[in-house]
Amino acid sequence: MSKIKHVLGISGGKDSAALAIYMRDNYPDLEIEYFFTDTGKELDEVYEYLSYLEGYLGKPVQHINPDRDFDFWLTQHNDYLPSPQARWCTIKMKLKPFQDWVQGFLDDGYEVHSYVAIRSDEPYRTGYDSSDEKLVIKLPFREDGIDKPGVMDILENSGVGLPSYYEWRTRSGCTFCFFQRKIEWVGLLERHPEAFKEAMAYEKEALANQTPFTWSERESLEELSRPERIAEIKADHEKRIAKMKKRIKVNPLRPDGEPELDMDDIYGQGKICVMCHK
């Protein structure tokens, strides 16, 4: 009989948190090791949420740190910023640490079952593409028909709820993630000005070294942070909210009668790195 090691990655986002809760409540006999690949550039709220989640799970979430930090890899890439076209940050700081960690179990003779939080309403997403037959990717939400409303129910019923940063951002992962929407960059500027300043410094250095990319599409953070530009971004955001409110049904259980909206509702399901954001 083969030895099986069960692992579940938590990104700090709602889906992976809900999956951890779901597995703990529905498969209590499985001894699951929860892990978080830590880039060192996460929001403070991510670490707070992980602590809260640990309380519910009744066990620690292991932090897997890359062997080199972001600054090292940025230098290795000639100060070229990561981008949707060149996601070296995900490869070097998320995937590689996970692969190295899991390899230890495989070398010890385990078959590893890795549980990934891809929902049943995300048929276009895939989990980690394993080339090792002993690393088996499991998609419980897809198999059990759990969609986005189901995830929200799991979080609400458990009392864990959403991460606090969901008030202004739906992206976990690095503070300067290039998948952030412009309104989320504005949120970072207003709520974490030092993190925004750090991202701007990285960008200025990269531009000086002829990088073809900026953090936000078609404009630098210096341009985005100008008061008139912030006003434009906020006005566009409010228009999108008003438009969405007219399109969706009101939840009668909400006392204020307001529809529940998040950034994905307002802007559509954008591109993400599953390792970082789920």
Coordinates of C-alpha atoms in Angstrom, one line a residue:
M1 CA 0.0 0.0 0.0
S2 CA 1.5 3.3 -1.1
K3 CA 2.0 6.2 1.3
I4 CA -0.1 9.3 0.5
K5 CA 0.7 12.9 1.5
H6 CA -2.2 15.4 1.3
V7 CA -1.2 19.0 0.7
L8 CA -3.3 22.1 0.1
G9 CA -1.9 25.5 -0.9
I10 CA -3.4 28.7 0.6
S11 CA -2.8 31.9 -1.3
G12 CA -4.5 34.3 1.1
G13 CA -7.5 34.5 -1.3
K14 CA -11.1 33.5 -0.7
D15 CA -11.2 30.3 -2.8
S16 CA -8.2 28.5 -1.3
A17 CA -9.4 29.5 2.2
A18 CA -12.8 28.1 1.5
L19 CA -11.3 24.9 0.2
A20 CA -9.2 24.5 3.3
I21 CA -12.4 24.9 5.4
Y22 CA -14.3 22.6 3.1
M23 CA -11.7 19.8 3.4
R24 CA -11.4 20.2 7.1
D25 CA -15.2 20.0 7.6
N26 CA -16.0 17.3 5.0
Y27 CA -12.9 15.1 5.1
P28 CA -11.7 15.3 8.7
D29 CA -10.0 11.9 8.4
L30 CA -7.5 13.3 5.9
E31 CA -4.3 14.6 7.4
I32 CA -3.7 17.6 5.2
E33 CA -0.6 19.8 5.3
Y34 CA -1.5 23.4 4.5
F35 CA 1.1 25.6 3.0
F36 CA 1.6 29.2 1.8
T37 CA 4.4 30.2 -0.6
D38 CA 5.6 33.4 0.9
T39 CA 7.2 36.0 -1.4
G40 CA 7.8 38.4 1.4
K41 CA 6.0 41.1 -0.6
E42 CA 2.4 40.3 0.6
L43 CA -0.1 42.6 2.2
D44 CA -0.1 42.7 6.0
E45 CA -3.8 41.7 5.7
V46 CA -2.8 38.4 4.0
Y47 CA -0.8 37.4 7.0
E48 CA -3.6 38.4 9.3
Y49 CA -6.1 36.3 7.4
L50 CA -3.8 33.3 7.4
S51 CA -3.6 33.6 11.2
Y52 CA -7.4 33.7 11.4
L53 CA -7.7 30.7 9.2
E54 CA -5.2 28.7 11.2
G55 CA -7.5 29.2 14.2
Y56 CA -10.4 27.6 12.4
L57 CA -8.3 24.8 10.9
G58 CA -6.7 24.0 14.3
K59 CA -3.3 23.6 12.8
P60 CA -0.6 25.8 11.4
V61 CA -0.2 26.9 7.7
Q62 CA 3.4 26.2 6.8
H63 CA 5.2 29.1 5.1
I64 CA 7.4 28.0 2.2
N65 CA 9.9 30.7 1.4
P66 CA 11.8 30.9 -1.9
D67 CA 15.5 30.6 -1.5
R68 CA 16.0 34.0 -3.0
D69 CA 13.9 37.2 -2.6
F70 CA 12.3 39.4 -5.2
D71 CA 15.2 41.8 -5.4
F72 CA 17.6 38.9 -6.3
W73 CA 15.4 37.7 -9.1
L74 CA 14.8 41.2 -10.4
T75 CA 18.6 41.6 -10.8
Q76 CA 18.8 38.2 -12.5
H77 CA 16.3 39.4 -15.0
N78 CA 18.2 42.6 -15.7
D79 CA 15.7 44.8 -13.8
Y80 CA 12.9 43.8 -16.2
L81 CA 9.7 43.8 -14.3
P82 CA 7.5 40.7 -14.3
S83 CA 4.4 41.0 -16.5
P84 CA 1.5 38.9 -17.9
Q85 CA 3.9 38.1 -20.8
A86 CA 6.8 37.1 -18.5
R87 CA 5.6 35.8 -15.2
W88 CA 9.0 35.0 -13.8
C89 CA 7.9 36.0 -10.3
T90 CA 5.3 33.2 -10.2
I91 CA 7.8 30.7 -11.5
K92 CA 10.7 31.6 -9.3
M93 CA 8.9 32.6 -6.1
K94 CA 5.8 30.4 -6.1
L95 CA 6.1 27.3 -8.4
K96 CA 9.8 26.5 -7.7
P97 CA 9.5 26.6 -3.9
F98 CA 6.4 24.4 -4.1
Q99 CA 8.1 21.9 -6.5
D100 CA 11.2 21.7 -4.2
W101 CA 9.0 21.2 -1.1
V102 CA 6.9 18.5 -2.7
Q103 CA 10.0 16.8 -4.1
G104 CA 11.0 15.9 -0.6
F105 CA 7.9 13.9 -0.1
L106 CA 8.2 12.2 -3.5
D107 CA 11.8 11.3 -2.7
D108 CA 10.6 9.7 0.6
G109 CA 8.3 7.4 -1.4
Y110 CA 5.0 9.3 -1.0
E111 CA 2.3 9.8 -3.6
V112 CA 1.3 13.4 -3.1
H113 CA -2.3 14.6 -3.5
S114 CA -2.4 18.4 -4.0
Y115 CA -5.8 20.0 -3.6
V116 CA -6.4 23.1 -5.7
A117 CA -9.2 25.6 -5.3
I118 CA -10.6 25.7 -8.9
R119 CA -14.4 26.1 -8.7
S120 CA -17.1 24.3 -10.8
D121 CA -17.9 27.6 -12.6
E122 CA -14.3 27.9 -13.8
P123 CA -14.1 25.3 -16.6
Y124 CA -11.4 27.3 -18.4
R125 CA -8.9 27.1 -15.5
T126 CA -6.5 24.2 -14.9
G127 CA -4.5 23.3 -11.8
Y128 CA -0.7 22.7 -11.6
D129 CA 0.4 20.7 -14.6
S130 CA 2.3 17.8 -13.0
S131 CA 4.8 15.7 -15.0
D132 CA 5.2 13.3 -12.1
E133 CA 2.5 10.5 -12.0
K134 CA 3.0 10.4 -8.2
L135 CA 2.0 14.1 -7.9
V136 CA -1.8 14.0 -8.3
I137 CA -3.8 17.2 -8.7
K138 CA -7.2 17.1 -7.0
L139 CA -10.0 19.7 -7.7
P140 CA -12.7 19.1 -5.0
F141 CA -14.8 22.1 -5.8
R142 CA -15.1 21.2 -9.5
E143 CA -15.8 17.5 -8.6
D144 CA -18.4 18.5 -6.0
G145 CA -20.1 21.3 -7.9
I146 CA -19.0 24.2 -5.7
D147 CA -19.2 27.5 -7.5
K148 CA -18.6 31.1 -6.4
P149 CA -21.8 31.4 -4.4
G150 CA -20.9 28.1 -2.7
V151 CA -17.5 29.4 -1.8
M152 CA -19.1 32.5 -0.2
D153 CA -21.5 30.3 1.7
I154 CA -18.6 28.2 3.1
L155 CA -16.7 31.3 4.3
E156 CA -19.8 32.9 5.8
N157 CA -21.1 29.8 7.5
S158 CA -17.6 29.1 9.0
G159 CA -17.4 32.5 10.5
V160 CA -14.0 33.1 8.8
G161 CA -15.4 35.4 6.1
L162 CA -13.5 37.2 3.4
P163 CA -10.0 38.7 3.8
S164 CA -10.3 42.4 4.9
Y165 CA -8.5 43.6 1.7
Y166 CA -11.5 42.4 -0.4
E167 CA -13.0 45.8 0.5
W168 CA -10.7 47.3 -2.2
R169 CA -8.8 44.5 -3.9
T170 CA -9.5 40.9 -5.0
R171 CA -5.9 40.0 -5.7
S172 CA -3.8 38.3 -3.0
G173 CA -0.1 37.9 -3.8
C174 CA 2.4 40.6 -4.0
T175 CA 1.5 44.2 -3.3
F176 CA 2.7 45.2 -6.7
C177 CA 1.0 42.4 -8.7
F178 CA 0.8 43.4 -12.3
F179 CA -2.7 41.8 -12.6
Q180 CA -4.1 44.5 -10.3
R181 CA -6.8 46.7 -11.8
K182 CA -6.2 50.4 -11.8
I183 CA -8.7 51.0 -9.1
E184 CA -6.8 48.5 -7.0
W185 CA -3.6 50.4 -7.5
V186 CA -5.4 53.5 -6.3
G187 CA -6.5 51.4 -3.2
L188 CA -2.9 50.4 -2.6
L189 CA -1.8 54.1 -2.8
E190 CA -4.4 55.2 -0.3
R191 CA -4.2 52.3 2.1
H192 CA -0.5 51.2 1.8
P193 CA 1.4 54.3 0.5
E194 CA 4.8 52.8 1.5
A195 CA 4.1 49.7 -0.6
F196 CA 3.0 51.9 -3.5
K197 CA 6.1 53.9 -3.2
E198 CA 8.2 50.8 -3.2
A199 CA 6.5 49.6 -6.4
M200 CA 7.0 52.9 -8.0
A201 CA 10.7 52.8 -7.2
Y202 CA 11.0 49.3 -8.7
E203 CA 9.3 50.6 -11.8
K204 CA 11.5 53.7 -12.2
E205 CA 14.6 51.6 -11.9
A206 CA 13.3 49.1 -14.5
L207 CA 12.3 51.9 -16.9
A208 CA 15.8 53.4 -16.6
N209 CA 17.1 49.9 -17.6
Q210 CA 14.9 49.9 -20.7
T211 CA 12.3 47.4 -19.5
P212 CA 9.4 47.2 -21.9
F213 CA 6.8 46.9 -19.1
T214 CA 5.2 49.0 -16.4
W215 CA 3.2 47.6 -13.5
S216 CA -0.1 48.9 -14.8
E217 CA -0.9 48.6 -18.5
R218 CA -0.2 51.7 -20.7
E219 CA 0.9 54.0 -17.9
S220 CA 3.5 54.3 -15.1
L221 CA 2.5 54.4 -11.5
E222 CA 3.8 58.0 -11.4
E223 CA 1.2 58.9 -14.1
L224 CA -1.5 56.8 -12.4
S225 CA -0.9 58.5 -9.0
R226 CA -1.6 62.0 -10.3
P227 CA -4.7 63.5 -8.6
E228 CA -6.5 64.1 -11.9
R229 CA -5.8 60.5 -13.0
I230 CA -7.0 59.1 -9.7
A231 CA -10.2 61.1 -10.0
E232 CA -10.8 59.6 -13.5
I233 CA -10.2 56.1 -12.3
K234 CA -12.6 56.6 -9.4
A235 CA -15.3 58.1 -11.6
D236 CA -15.0 55.2 -14.0
H237 CA -15.2 52.8 -11.0
E238 CA -18.4 54.4 -9.8
K239 CA -20.0 54.2 -13.2
R240 CA -19.2 50.5 -13.4
I241 CA -20.8 49.9 -10.0
A242 CA -24.0 51.8 -11.0
K243 CA -24.2 49.9 -14.2
M244 CA -23.8 46.5 -12.5
K245 CA -26.4 47.4 -9.8
K246 CA -29.0 47.8 -12.6
R247 CA -28.1 44.4 -14.1
I248 CA -28.1 42.1 -11.1
K249 CA -30.9 41.0 -8.8
V250 CA -31.0 42.4 -5.2
N251 CA -30.4 39.9 -2.4
P252 CA -33.6 40.1 -0.3
L253 CA -31.6 38.9 2.8
R254 CA -29.5 42.0 2.8
P255 CA -31.2 44.6 5.1
D256 CA -30.0 47.5 3.0
G257 CA -31.2 45.9 -0.2
E258 CA -27.9 46.5 -1.9
P259 CA -26.6 43.9 -4.3
E260 CA -23.3 42.2 -3.3
L261 CA -20.5 43.1 -5.7
D262 CA -16.8 42.4 -5.8
M263 CA -14.2 43.5 -8.2
D264 CA -14.7 40.4 -10.4
D265 CA -18.4 41.3 -10.7
I266 CA -17.6 44.9 -11.6
Y267 CA -14.7 44.3 -14.0
G268 CA -15.2 40.7 -15.1
Q269 CA -13.0 37.7 -14.3
G270 CA -9.6 38.9 -15.3
K271 CA -6.4 36.9 -15.7
I272 CA -4.7 35.6 -12.6
C273 CA -1.9 33.3 -11.4
V274 CA -3.7 30.4 -9.7
M275 CA -0.8 29.9 -7.3
C276 CA -1.0 33.5 -6.2
H277 CA -4.6 34.5 -6.2
K278 CA -6.9 31.6 -5.5

